[in-house]
PDB file of C-alpha atoms and ligand atoms in Angstrom:
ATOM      1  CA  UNK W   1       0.000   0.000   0.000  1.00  0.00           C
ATOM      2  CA  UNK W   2       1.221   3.536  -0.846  1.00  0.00           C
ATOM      3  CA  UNK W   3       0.480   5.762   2.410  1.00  0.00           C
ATOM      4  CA  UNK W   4       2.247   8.000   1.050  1.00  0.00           C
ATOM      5  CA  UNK W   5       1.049   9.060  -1.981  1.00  0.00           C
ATOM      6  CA  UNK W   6      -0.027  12.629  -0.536  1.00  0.00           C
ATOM      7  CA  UNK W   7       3.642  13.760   1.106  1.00  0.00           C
ATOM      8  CA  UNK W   8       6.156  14.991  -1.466  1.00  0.00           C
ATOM      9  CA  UNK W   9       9.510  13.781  -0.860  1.00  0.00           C
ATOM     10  CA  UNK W  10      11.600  16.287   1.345  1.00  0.00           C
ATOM     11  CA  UNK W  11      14.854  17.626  -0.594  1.00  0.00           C
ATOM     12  CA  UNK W  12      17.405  18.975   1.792  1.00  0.00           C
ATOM     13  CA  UNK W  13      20.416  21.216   1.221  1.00  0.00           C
ATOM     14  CA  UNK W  14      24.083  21.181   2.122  1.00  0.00           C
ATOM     15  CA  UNK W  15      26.223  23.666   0.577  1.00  0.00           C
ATOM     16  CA  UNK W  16      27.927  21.868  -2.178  1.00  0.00           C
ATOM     17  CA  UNK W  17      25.054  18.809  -2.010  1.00  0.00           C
ATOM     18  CA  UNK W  18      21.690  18.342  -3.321  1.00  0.00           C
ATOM     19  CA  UNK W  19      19.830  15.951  -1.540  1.00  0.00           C
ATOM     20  CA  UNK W  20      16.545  14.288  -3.167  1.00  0.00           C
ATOM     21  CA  UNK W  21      14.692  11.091  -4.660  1.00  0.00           C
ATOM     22  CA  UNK W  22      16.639   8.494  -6.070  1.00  0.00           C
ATOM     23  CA  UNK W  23      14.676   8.048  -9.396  1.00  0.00           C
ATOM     24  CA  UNK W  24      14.649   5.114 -12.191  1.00  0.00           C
ATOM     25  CA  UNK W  25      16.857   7.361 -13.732  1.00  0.00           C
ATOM     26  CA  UNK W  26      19.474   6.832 -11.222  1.00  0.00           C
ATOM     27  CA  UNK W  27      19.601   3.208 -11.844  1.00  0.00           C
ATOM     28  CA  UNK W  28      22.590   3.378 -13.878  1.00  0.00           C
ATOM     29  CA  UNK W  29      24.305   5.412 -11.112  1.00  0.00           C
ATOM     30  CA  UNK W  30      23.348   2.998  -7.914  1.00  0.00           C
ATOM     31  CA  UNK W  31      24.735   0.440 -10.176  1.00  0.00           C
ATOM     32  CA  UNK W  32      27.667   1.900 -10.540  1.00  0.00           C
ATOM     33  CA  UNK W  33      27.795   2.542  -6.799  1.00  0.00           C
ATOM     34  CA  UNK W  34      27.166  -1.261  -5.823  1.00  0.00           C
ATOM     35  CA  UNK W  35      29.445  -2.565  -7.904  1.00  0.00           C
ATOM     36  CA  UNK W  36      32.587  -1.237  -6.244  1.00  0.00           C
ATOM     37  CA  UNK W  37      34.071  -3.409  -4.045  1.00  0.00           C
ATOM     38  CA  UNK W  38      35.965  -0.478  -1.953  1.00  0.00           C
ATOM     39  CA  UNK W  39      32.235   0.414  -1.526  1.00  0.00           C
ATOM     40  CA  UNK W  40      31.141  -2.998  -0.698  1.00  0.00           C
ATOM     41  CA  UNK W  41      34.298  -3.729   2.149  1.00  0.00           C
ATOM     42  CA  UNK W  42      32.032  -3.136   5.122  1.00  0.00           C
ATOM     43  CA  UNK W  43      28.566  -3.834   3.499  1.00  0.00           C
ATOM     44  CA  UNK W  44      26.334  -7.361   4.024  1.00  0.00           C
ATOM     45  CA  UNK W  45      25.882  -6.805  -0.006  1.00  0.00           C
ATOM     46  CA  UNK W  46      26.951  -8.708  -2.373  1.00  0.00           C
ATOM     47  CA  UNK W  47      28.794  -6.707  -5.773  1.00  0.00           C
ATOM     48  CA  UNK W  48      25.942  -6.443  -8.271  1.00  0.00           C
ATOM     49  CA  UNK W  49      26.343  -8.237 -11.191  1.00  0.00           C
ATOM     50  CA  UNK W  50      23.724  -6.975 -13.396  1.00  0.00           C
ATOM     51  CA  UNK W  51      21.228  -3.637 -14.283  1.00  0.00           C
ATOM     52  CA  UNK W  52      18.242  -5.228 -12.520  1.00  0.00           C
ATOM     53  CA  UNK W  53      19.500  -6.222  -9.496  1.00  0.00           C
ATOM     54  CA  UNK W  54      20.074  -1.964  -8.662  1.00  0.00           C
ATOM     55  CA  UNK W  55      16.453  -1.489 -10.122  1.00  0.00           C
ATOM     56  CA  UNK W  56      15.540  -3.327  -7.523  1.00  0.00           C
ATOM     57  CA  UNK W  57      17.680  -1.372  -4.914  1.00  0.00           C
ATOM     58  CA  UNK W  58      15.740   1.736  -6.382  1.00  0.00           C
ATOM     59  CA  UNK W  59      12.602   0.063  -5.773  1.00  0.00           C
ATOM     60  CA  UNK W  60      12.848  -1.200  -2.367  1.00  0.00           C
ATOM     61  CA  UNK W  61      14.292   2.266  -1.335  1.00  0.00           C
ATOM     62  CA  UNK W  62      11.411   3.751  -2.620  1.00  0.00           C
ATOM     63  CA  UNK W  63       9.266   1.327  -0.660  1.00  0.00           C
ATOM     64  CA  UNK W  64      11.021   2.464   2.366  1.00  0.00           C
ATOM     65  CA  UNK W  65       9.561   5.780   2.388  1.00  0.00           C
ATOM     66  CA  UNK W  66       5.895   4.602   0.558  1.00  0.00           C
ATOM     67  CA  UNK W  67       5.669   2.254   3.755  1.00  0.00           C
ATOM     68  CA  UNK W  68       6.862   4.936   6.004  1.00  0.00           C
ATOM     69  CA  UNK W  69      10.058   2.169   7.655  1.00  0.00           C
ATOM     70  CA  UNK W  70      12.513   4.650   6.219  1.00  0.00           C
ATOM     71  CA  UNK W  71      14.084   6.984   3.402  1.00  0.00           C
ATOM     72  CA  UNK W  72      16.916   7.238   0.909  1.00  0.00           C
ATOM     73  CA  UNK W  73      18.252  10.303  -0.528  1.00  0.00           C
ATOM     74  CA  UNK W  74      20.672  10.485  -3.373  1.00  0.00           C
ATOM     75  CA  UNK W  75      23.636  12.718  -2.636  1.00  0.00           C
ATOM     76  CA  UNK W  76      23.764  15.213  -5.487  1.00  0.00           C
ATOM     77  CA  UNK W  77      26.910  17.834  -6.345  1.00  0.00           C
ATOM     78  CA  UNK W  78      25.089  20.883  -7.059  1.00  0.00           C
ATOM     79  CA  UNK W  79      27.482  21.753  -9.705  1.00  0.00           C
ATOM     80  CA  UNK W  80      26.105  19.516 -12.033  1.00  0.00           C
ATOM     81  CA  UNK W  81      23.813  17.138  -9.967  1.00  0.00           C
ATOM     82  CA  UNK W  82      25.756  13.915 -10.455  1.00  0.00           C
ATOM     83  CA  UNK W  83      24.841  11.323  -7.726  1.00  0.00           C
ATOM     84  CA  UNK W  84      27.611  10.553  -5.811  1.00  0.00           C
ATOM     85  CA  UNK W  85      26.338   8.647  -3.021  1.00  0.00           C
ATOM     86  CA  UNK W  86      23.158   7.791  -1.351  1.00  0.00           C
ATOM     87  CA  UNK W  87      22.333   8.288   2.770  1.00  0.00           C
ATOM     88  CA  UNK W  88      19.324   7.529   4.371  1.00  0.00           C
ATOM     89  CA  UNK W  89      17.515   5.658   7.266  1.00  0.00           C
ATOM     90  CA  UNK W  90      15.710   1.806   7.729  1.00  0.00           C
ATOM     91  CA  UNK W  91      13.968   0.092  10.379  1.00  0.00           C
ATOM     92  CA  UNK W  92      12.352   3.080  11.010  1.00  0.00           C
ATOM     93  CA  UNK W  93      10.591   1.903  14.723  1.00  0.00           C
ATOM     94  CA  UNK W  94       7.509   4.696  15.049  1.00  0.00           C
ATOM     95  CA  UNK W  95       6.890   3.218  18.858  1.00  0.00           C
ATOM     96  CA  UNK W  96      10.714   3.007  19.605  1.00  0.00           C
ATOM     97  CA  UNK W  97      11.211   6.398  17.926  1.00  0.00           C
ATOM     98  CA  UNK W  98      14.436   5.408  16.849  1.00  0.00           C
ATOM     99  CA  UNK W  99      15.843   4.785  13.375  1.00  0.00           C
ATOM    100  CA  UNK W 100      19.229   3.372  11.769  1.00  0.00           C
ATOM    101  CA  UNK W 101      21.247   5.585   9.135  1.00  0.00           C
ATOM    102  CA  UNK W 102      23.110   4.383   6.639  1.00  0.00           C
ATOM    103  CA  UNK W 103      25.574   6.091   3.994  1.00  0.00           C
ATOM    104  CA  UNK W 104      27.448   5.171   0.868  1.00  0.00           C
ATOM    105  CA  UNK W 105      29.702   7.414  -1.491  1.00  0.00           C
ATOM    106  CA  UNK W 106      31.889   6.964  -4.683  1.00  0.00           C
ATOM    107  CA  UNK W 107      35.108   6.265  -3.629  1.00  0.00           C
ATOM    108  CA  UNK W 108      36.817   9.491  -6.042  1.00  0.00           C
ATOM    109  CA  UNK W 109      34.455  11.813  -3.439  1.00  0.00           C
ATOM    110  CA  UNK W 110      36.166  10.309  -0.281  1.00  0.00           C
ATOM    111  CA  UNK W 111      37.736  12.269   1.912  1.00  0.00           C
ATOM    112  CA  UNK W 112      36.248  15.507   1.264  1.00  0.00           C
ATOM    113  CA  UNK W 113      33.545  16.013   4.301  1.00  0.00           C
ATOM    114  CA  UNK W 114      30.792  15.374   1.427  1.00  0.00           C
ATOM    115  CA  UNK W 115      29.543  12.169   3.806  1.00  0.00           C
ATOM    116  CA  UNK W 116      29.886  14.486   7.084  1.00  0.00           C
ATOM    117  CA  UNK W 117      27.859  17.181   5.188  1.00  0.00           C
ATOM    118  CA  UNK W 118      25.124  15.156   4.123  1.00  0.00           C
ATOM    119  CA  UNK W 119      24.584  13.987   6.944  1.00  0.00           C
ATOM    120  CA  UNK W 120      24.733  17.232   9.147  1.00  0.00           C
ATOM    121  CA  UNK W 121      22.202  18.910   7.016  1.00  0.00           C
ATOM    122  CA  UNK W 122      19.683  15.903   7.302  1.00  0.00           C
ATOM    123  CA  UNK W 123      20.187  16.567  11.401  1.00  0.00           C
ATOM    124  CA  UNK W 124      20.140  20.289  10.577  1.00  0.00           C
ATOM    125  CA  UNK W 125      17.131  20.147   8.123  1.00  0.00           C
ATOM    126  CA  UNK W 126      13.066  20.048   9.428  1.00  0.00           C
ATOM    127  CA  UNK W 127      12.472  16.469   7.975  1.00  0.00           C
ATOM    128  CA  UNK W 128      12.012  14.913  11.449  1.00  0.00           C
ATOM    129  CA  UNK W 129       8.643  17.032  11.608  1.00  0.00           C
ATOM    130  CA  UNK W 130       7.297  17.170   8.771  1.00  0.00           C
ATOM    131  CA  UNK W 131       6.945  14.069   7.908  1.00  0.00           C
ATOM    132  CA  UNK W 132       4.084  12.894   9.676  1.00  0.00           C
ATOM    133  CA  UNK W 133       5.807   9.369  11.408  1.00  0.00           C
ATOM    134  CA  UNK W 134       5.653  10.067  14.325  1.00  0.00           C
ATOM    135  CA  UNK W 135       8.665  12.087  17.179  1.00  0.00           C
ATOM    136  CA  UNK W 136      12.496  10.141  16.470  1.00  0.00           C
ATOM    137  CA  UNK W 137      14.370  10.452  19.453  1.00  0.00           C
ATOM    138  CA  UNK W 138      17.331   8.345  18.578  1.00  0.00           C
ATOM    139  CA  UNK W 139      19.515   7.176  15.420  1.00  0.00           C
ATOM    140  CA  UNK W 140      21.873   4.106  15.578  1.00  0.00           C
ATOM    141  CA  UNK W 141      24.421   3.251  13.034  1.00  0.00           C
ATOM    142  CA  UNK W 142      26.282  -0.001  13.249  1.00  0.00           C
ATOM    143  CA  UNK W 143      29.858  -0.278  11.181  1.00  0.00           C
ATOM    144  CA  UNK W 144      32.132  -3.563  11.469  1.00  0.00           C
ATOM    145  CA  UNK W 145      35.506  -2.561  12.898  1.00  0.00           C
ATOM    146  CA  UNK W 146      37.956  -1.370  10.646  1.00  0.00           C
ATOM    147  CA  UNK W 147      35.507   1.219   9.159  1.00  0.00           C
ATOM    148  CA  UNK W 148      37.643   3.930  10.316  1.00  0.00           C
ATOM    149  CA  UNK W 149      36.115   6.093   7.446  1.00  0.00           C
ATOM    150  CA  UNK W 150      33.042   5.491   8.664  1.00  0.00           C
ATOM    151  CA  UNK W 151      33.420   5.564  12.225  1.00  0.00           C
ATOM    152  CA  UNK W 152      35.554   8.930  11.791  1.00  0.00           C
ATOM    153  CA  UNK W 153      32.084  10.407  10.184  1.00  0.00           C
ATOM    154  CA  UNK W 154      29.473   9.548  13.096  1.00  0.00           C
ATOM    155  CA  UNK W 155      32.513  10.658  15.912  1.00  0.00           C
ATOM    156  CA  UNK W 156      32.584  14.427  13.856  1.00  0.00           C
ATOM    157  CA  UNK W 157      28.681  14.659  13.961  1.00  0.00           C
ATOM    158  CA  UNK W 158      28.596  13.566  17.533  1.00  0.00           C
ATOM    159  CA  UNK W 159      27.538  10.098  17.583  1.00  0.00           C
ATOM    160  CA  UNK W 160      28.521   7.863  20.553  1.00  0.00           C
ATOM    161  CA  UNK W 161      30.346   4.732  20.542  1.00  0.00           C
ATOM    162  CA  UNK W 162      27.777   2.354  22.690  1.00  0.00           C
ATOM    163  CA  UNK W 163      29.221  -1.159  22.614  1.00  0.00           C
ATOM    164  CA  UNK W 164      30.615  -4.249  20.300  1.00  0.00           C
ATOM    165  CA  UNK W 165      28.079  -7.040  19.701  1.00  0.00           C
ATOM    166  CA  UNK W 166      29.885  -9.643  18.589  1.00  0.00           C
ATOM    167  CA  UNK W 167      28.967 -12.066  15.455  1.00  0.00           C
ATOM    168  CA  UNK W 168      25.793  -9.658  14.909  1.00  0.00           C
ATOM    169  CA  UNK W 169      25.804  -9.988  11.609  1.00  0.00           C
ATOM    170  CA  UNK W 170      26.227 -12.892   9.292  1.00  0.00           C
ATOM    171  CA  UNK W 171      26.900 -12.134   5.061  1.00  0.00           C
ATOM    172  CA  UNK W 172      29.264 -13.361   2.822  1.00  0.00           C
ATOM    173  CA  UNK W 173      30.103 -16.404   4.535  1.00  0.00           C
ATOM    174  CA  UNK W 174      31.185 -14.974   8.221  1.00  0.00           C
ATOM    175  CA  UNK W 175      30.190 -13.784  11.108  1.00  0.00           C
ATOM    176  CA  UNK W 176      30.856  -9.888  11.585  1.00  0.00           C
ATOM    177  CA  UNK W 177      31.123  -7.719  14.995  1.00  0.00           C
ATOM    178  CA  UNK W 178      29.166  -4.732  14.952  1.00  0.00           C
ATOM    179  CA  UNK W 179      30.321  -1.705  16.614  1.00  0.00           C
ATOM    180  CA  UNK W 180      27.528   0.665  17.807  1.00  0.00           C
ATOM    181  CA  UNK W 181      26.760   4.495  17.688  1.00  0.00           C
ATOM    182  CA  UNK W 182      23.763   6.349  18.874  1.00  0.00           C
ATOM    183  CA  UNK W 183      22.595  10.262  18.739  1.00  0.00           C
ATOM    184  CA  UNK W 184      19.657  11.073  20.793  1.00  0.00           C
ATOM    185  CA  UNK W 185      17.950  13.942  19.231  1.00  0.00           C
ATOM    186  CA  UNK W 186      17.576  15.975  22.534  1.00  0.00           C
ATOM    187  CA  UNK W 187      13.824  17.349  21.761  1.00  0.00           C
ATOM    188  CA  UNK W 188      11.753  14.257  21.283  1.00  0.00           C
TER     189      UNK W 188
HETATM  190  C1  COA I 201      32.221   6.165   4.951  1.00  0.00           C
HETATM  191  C2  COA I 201      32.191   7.134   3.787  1.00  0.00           C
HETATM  192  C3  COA I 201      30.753   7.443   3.402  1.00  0.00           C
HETATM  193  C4  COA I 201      32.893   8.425   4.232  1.00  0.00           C
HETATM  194  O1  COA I 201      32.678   9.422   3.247  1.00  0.00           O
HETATM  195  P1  COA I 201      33.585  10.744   3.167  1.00  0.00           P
HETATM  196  O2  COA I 201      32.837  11.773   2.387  1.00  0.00           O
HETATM  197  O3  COA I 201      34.941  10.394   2.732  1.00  0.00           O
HETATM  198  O4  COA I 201      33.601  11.178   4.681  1.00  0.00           O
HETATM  199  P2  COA I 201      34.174  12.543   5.234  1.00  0.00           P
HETATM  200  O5  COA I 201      35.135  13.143   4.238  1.00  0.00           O
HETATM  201  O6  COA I 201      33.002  13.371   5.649  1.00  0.00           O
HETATM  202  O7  COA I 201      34.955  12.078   6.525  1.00  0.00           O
HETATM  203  C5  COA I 201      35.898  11.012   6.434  1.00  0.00           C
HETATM  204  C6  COA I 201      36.761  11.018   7.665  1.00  0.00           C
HETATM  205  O8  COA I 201      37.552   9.847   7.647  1.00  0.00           O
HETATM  206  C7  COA I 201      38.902  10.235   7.848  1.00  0.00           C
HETATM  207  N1  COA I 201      39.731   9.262   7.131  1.00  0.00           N
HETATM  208  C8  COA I 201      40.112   9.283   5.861  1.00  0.00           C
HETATM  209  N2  COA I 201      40.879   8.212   5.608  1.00  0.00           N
HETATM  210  C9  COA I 201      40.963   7.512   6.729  1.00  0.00           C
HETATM  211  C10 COA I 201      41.593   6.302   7.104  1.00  0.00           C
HETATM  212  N3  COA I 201      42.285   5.582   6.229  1.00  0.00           N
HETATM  213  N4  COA I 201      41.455   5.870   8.373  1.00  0.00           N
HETATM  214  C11 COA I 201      40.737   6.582   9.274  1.00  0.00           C
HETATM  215  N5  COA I 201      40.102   7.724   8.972  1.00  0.00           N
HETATM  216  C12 COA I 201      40.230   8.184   7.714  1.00  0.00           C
HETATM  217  C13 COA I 201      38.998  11.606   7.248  1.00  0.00           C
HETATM  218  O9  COA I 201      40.141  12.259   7.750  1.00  0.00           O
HETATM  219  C14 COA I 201      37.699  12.204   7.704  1.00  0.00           C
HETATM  220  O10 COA I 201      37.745  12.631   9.054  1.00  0.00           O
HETATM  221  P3  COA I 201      38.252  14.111   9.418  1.00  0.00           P
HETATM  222  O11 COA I 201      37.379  15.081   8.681  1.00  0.00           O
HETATM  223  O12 COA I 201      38.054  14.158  10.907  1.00  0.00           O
HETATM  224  O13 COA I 201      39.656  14.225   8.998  1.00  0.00           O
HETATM  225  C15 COA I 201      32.934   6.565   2.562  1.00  0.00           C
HETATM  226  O14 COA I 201      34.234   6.251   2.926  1.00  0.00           O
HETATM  227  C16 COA I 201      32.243   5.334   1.980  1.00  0.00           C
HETATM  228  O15 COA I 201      31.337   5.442   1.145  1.00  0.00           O
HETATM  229  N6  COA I 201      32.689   4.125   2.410  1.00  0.00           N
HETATM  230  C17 COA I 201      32.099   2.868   1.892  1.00  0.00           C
HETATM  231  C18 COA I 201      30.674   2.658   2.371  1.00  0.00           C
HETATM  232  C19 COA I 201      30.601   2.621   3.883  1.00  0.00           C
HETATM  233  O16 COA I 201      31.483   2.098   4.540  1.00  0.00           O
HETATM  234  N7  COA I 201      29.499   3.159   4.416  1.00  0.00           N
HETATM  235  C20 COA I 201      29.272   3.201   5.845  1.00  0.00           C
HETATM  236  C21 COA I 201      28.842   1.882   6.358  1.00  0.00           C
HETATM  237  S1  COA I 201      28.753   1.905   8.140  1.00  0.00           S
END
């Protein structure tokens, strides 16, 4: 079911970044994305192999927000509004109020702050209220160790490091710790 078919998608702004819907005319792009395996180091995913399989990504992130468990944005370079990345948030829990974020980028935009940017303008932006889920009061991110990329991102926009829980997550054939972070959004 589509609940929501009445709320436009919220675009946010960062000032070099765009960010907005990922589109069937980003397939191409979240292909290229998902089949990098610098990309795919720390991910449960598997490379893609072919065009459909990141139709399919587009679709199910587009579910996400239709079902109201989440969102996706692609991360846009105003400049000229190539996607370089996508960020977003799953398991969106309306009676938990929390969420979990997630981020990926092109590896030729590392190391730039675009990641820390995005991000920061999402906290920044008035998304939380106006979409009508329900108050968030806290946003976990999980990243296996050795993500120091990663980890270095959600230290600089003042997540906390909560805990290890080990052999939390199972993909391409092992068992991976999970290191945790949480923000509490301070007015919900
Ligand atoms: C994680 C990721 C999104 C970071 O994007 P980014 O735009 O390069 O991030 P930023 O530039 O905002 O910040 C990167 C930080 O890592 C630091 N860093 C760079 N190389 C590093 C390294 N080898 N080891 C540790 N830290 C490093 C940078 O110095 C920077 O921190 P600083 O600003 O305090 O100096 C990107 O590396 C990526 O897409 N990785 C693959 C997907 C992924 O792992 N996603 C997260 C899953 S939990």
């Amino acid at each position: 079911m589509d609940k929501n078919s009445h709320i436009k998608f919220p675009v946010v702004d960062a000032p070099r970044l765009r960010l907005d819907e990922i589109t069937d005319k980003d397939v191409k792009a979240i292909h290229k994305l998902f089949t990098l395996p610098e990309v795919l180091e720390y991910h449960d995913l598997e490379c893609l192999t072919d065009r459909e399989q990141a139709a399919d990504i587009v679709h199910e992130f587009r579910a996400r927000f239709d079902e109201r468990t989440g969102i996706r944005w692609a991360i846009r370079l105003k400049k000229d509004s190539r996607l370089i990345g996508t960020v977003g948030f799953k398991s969106w829990d309306r009676e938990m109020r929390s969420t979990e974020l997630g981020y990926d980028l092109l590896p030729e935009y590392w190391g730039n702050g675009y990641a820390t940017e995005a991000i920061n303008a999402i906290l920044k932006s008035t998304i939380f209220n106006e979409l009508p889920w329900g108050a968030l009061h806290r946003i976990q991110a999980e990243t296996i160790p050795g993500n120091s990329r990663s980890e270095s991102v959600l230290r600089k926009l003042g997540f906390k490091e909560e805990g290890l829980r080990r052999d939390a997550g199972y993909w391409k054939g092992r068992y991976h710790d999970l290191r945790c972070f949480g923000l509490l959004i301070k007015n919900a």
